XYZ file of C-alpha atoms in Angstrom:
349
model
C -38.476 9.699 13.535
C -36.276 10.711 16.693
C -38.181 12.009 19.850
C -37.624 15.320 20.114
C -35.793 16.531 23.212
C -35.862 20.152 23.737
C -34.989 20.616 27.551
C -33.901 24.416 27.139
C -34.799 27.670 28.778
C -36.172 25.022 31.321
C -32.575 24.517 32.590
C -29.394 26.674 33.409
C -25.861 25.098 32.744
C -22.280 26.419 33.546
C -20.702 26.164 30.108
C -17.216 26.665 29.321
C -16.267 29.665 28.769
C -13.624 31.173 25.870
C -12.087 34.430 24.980
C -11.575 34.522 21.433
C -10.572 38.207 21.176
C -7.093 37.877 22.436
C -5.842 34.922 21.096
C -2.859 35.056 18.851
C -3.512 34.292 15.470
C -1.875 31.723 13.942
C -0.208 32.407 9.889
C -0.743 30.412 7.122
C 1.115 29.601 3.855
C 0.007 31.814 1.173
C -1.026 28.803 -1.981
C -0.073 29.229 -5.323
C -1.415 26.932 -8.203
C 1.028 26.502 -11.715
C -0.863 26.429 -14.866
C -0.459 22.092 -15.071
C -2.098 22.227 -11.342
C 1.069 20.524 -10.145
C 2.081 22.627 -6.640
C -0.064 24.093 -4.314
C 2.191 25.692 -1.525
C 5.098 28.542 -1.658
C 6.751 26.841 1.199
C 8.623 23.434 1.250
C 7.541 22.238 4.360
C 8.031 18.153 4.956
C 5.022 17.430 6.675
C 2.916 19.640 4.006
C 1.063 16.414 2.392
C 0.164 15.221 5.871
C -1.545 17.962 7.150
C -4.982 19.128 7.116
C -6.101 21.618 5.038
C -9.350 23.432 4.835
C -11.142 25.795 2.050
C -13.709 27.725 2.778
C -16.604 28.587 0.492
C -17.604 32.299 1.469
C -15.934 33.455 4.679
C -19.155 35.071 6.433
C -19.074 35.303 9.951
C -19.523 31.439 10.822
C -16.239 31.028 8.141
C -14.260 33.535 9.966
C -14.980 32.040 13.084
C -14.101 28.337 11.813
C -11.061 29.808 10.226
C -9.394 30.994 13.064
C -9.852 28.017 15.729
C -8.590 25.841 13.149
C -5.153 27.889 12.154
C -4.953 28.078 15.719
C -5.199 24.217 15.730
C -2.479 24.131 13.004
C -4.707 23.223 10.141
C -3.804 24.887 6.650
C -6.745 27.266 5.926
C -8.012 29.349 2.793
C -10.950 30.761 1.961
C -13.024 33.143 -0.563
C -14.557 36.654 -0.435
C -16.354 38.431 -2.828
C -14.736 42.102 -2.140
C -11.454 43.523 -2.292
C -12.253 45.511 1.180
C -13.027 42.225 2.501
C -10.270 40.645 1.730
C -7.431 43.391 2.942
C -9.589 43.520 5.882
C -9.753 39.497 6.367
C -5.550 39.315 5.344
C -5.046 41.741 8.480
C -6.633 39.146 10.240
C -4.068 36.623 9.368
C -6.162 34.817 6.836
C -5.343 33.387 3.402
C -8.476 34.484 0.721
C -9.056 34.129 -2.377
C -11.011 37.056 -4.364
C -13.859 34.838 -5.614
C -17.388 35.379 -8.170
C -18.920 32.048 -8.453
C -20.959 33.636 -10.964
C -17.850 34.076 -12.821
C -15.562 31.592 -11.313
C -11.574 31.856 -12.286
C -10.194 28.336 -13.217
C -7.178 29.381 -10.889
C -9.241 29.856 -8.002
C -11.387 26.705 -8.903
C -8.328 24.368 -9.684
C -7.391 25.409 -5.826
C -9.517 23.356 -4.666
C -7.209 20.231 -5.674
C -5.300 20.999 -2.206
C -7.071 20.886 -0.088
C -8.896 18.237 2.309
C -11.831 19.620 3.534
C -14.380 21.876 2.107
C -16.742 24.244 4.002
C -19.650 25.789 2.013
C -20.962 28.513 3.405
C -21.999 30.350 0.291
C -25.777 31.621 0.618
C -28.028 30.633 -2.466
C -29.381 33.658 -4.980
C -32.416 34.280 -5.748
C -32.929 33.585 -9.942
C -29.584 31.579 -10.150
C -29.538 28.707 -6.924
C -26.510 27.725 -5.440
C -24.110 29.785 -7.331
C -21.414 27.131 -7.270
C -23.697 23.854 -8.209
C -24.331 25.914 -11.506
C -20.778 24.848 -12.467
C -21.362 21.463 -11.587
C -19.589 19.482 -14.071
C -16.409 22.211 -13.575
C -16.801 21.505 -10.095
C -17.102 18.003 -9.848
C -14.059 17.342 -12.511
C -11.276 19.389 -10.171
C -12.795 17.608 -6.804
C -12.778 13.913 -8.596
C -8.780 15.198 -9.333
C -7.993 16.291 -5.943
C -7.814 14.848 -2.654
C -10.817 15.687 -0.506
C -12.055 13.839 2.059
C -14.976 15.710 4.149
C -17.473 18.153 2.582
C -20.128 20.062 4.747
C -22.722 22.356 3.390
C -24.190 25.096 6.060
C -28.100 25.224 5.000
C -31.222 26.501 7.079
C -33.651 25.217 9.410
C -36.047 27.549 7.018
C -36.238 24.690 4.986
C -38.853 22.693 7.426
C -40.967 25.987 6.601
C -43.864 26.759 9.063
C -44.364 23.468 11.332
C -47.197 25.041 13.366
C -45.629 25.120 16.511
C -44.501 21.403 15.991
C -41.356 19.514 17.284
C -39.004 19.023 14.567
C -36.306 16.940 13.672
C -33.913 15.452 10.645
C -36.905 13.132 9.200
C -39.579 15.761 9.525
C -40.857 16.822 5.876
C -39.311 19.728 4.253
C -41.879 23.007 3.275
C -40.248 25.824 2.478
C -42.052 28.482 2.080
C -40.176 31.521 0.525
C -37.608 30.860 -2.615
C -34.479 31.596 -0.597
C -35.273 28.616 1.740
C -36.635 26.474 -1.209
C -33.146 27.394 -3.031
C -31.303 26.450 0.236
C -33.271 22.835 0.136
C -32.175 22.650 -3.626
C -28.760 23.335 -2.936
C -28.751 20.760 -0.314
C -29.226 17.798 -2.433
C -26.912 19.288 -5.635
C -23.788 18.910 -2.703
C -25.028 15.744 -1.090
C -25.407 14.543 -4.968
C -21.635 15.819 -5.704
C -20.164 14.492 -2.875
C -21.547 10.718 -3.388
C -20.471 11.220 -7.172
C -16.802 11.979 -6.161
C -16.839 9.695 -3.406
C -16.595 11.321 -0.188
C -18.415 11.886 2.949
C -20.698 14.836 3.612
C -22.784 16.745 5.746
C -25.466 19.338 5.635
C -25.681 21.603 8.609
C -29.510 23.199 9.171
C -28.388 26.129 11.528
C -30.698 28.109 13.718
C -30.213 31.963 13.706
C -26.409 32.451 14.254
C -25.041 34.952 16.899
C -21.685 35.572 18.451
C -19.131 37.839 19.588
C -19.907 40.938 17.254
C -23.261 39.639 16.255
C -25.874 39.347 19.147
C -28.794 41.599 20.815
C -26.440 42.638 23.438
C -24.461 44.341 19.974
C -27.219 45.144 18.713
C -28.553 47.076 21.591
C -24.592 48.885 22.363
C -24.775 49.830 19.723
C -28.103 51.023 18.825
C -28.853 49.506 15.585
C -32.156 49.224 13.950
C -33.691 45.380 13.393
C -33.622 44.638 9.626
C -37.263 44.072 8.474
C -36.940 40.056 8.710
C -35.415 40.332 12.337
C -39.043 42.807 13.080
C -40.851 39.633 11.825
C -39.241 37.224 14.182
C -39.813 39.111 17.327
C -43.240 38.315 17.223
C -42.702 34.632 16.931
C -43.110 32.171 20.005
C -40.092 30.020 19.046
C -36.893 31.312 17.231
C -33.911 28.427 17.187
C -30.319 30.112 17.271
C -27.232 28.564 18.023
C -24.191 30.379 19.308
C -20.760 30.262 16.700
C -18.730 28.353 18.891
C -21.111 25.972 19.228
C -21.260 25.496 15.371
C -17.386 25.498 15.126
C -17.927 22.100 17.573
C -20.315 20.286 15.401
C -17.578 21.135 12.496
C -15.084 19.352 14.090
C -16.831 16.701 15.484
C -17.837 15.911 11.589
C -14.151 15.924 10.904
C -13.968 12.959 13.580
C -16.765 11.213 12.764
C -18.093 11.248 9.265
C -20.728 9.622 7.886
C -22.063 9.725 4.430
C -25.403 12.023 3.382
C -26.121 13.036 7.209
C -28.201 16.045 7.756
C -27.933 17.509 11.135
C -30.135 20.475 13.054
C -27.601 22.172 14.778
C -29.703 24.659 17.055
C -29.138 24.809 20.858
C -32.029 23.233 23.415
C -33.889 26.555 24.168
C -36.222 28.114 21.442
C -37.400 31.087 23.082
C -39.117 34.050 21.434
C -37.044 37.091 20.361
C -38.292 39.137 22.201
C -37.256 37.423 25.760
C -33.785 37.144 23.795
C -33.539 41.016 23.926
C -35.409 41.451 27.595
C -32.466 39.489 28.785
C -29.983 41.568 26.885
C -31.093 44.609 27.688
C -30.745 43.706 31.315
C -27.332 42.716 31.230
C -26.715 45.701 29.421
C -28.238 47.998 31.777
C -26.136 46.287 34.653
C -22.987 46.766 32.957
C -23.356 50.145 31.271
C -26.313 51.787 33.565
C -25.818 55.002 31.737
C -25.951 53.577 27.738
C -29.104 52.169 28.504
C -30.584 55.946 30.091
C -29.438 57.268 27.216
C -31.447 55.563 24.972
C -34.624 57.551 24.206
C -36.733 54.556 22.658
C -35.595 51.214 21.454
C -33.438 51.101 18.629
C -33.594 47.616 17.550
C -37.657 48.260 16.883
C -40.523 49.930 18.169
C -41.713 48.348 21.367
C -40.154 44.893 20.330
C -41.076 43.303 24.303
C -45.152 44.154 23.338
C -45.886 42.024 20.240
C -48.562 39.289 20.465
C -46.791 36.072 19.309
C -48.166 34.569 16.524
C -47.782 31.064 14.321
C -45.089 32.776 11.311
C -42.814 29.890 10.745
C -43.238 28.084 13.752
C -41.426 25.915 14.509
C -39.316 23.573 17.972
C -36.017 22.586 16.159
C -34.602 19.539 18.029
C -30.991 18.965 17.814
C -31.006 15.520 19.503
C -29.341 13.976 16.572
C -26.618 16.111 16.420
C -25.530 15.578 20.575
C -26.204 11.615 19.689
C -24.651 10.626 16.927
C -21.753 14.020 17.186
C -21.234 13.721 20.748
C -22.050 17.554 21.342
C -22.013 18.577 24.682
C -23.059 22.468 24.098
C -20.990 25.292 25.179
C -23.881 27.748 24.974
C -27.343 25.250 25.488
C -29.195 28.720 26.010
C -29.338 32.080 24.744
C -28.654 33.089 28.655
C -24.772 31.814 28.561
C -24.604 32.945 25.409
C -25.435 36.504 25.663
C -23.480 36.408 29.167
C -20.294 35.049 27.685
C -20.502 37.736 25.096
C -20.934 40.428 27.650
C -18.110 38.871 29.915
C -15.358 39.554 26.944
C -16.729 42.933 26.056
């Protein structure tokens, strides 16, 4: 078992620091696939076969994110959306999607798949059905064995470890999940790892923390003044929440790319597990210095009734250590805290 080596909210770094909002975004070739499977590309371009391409399963906000850095890198990218609103609103983004029910999966979209290099999964399980893509396994795992994919990754939980009771935990810690989304999420991490070693290829399963970014943070939450779902009122009263910052995930990506290794499961959290509740002090205050007249505004708090007052208690508790993934990945963290985080976000607002 790996020592666990949670150093954060116990230091301050000076990370680097990115603004995503202006960069250009890059195009990509629009992929076509002929009823014998035989082309994948409208454009002739030489260097097509040698280039990287990556499909995304379910482009959430983490699949946005990933999408964009690598078109910006050059990479080929495609991806799937449930929603014809999301996908005029994701093409005015400059990205290639796919309308996609992997309840009801078209062989076109499926047969895709053949193209590309890489596969990102980032398709949540549902409840009564599991992962809703491993229940067309044998579909599945015939147009993968025909393609050309080298690197699979599959974004999971760190709700799968379930309530630790406060404990340190890392990669060889005993699974418990506790509510049937998280035990789906554990079930769905095997099915890939199991289709990847029957096709061949290397893969990874990602156990994120709580995922914030530009767009999606408790400095956004608190501009502008949006209730906390039920779950979110939950976690405020627990004493450790892991959360890792996008870009930060978009690093451990790539550095999979580089370095792959077969059946790895990696935490990818960042080193400081602090309570919710702290999370949004901090925001608030940054808020308050940069808008002093939002915050006066504000009657009560919208993101919960007196969120800064609850008693902690032992609900899923849990100190996620992501000492494997900064070993063996080489991650050197952009955002090690929720304090250059949130300030980064601020900073490009």
């Amino acid at each position: 078992m790996e020592v666990c080596q949670l150093s954060g909210r116990f230091f301050s770094a000076s990370p680097l620091q990115f603004n995503h909002r202006f960069r250009k975004v890059a195009t990509t070739p629009k992929f076509l696939i002929y009823a014998n499977g035989s082309s994948c590309s409208q454009t002739d371009e030489p260097d097509r076969e040698s280039r990287n391409r990556m499909f995304i399963l379910g482009m959430g906000f983490v699949g946005q994110f990933f999408a964009q850095e690598l078109l910006n890198e050059g990479w080929i990218v495609s991806g799937t959306c449930t929603s014809i609103k999301k996908r005029t609103e994701l093409e005015k983004k400059g990205l290639d999607v796919h309308l996609f029910d992997a309840n009801q999966p078209q062989m076109s979209t499926m047969n895709t798949l053949k193209c590309y290099t890489h596969l990102l999964v980032s398709i949540p399980p549902v409840v009564g059905i599991g992962d809703p893509m491993l229940q067309h396994g044998e579909i599945l795992r015939s147009v993968l064995m025909e393609g050309n994919l080298q690197w699979l990754c599959y974004l999971s939980s760190t709700s799968v470890y379930g309530d630790c009771g406060g404990a340190c935990v890392d990669e060889d810690y005993p699974t418990n999940p506790v509510n049937e989304l998280a035990k789906l999420r554990l079930a769905a991490e095997q099915g890939w790892l199991n289709l990847a070693h029957d096709i061949g290829i290397a893969a990874h399963i990602f156990r994120l923390g709580g995922i914030y970014g530009p767009g999606r943070s408790a400095v956004d939450t608190i501009i502008k003044q949006e209730p906390l779902s039920e779950s979110q009122k939950l976690r405020v009263t627990k004493q450790f929440t892991s959360r890792v910052h996008v870009a930060d995930i978009y690093q451990a990506l790539k550095a999979s790319i580089h370095m792959p290794s077969s059946r790895r499961i990696y935490n990818v959290v960042d080193d400081d597990p602090a309570p919710r509740k702290e999370v949004f002090a901090y925001a608030l205050d940054l808020v308050e210095k940069k808008w002093p007249a939002l915050i006066k505004d504000i009657a009560s708090p919208p993101w919960g009734a007196d969120p800064f007052i609850h008693k902690a208690t032992s609900r899923g508790e849990k100190r996620v250590s992501n000492a494997r993934m900064k070993k063996e990945l080489a991650i050197k963290l952009l955002h090690p805290s929720y304090e250059s985080g949130l300030q980064s976000i601020i900073d490009q607002m």
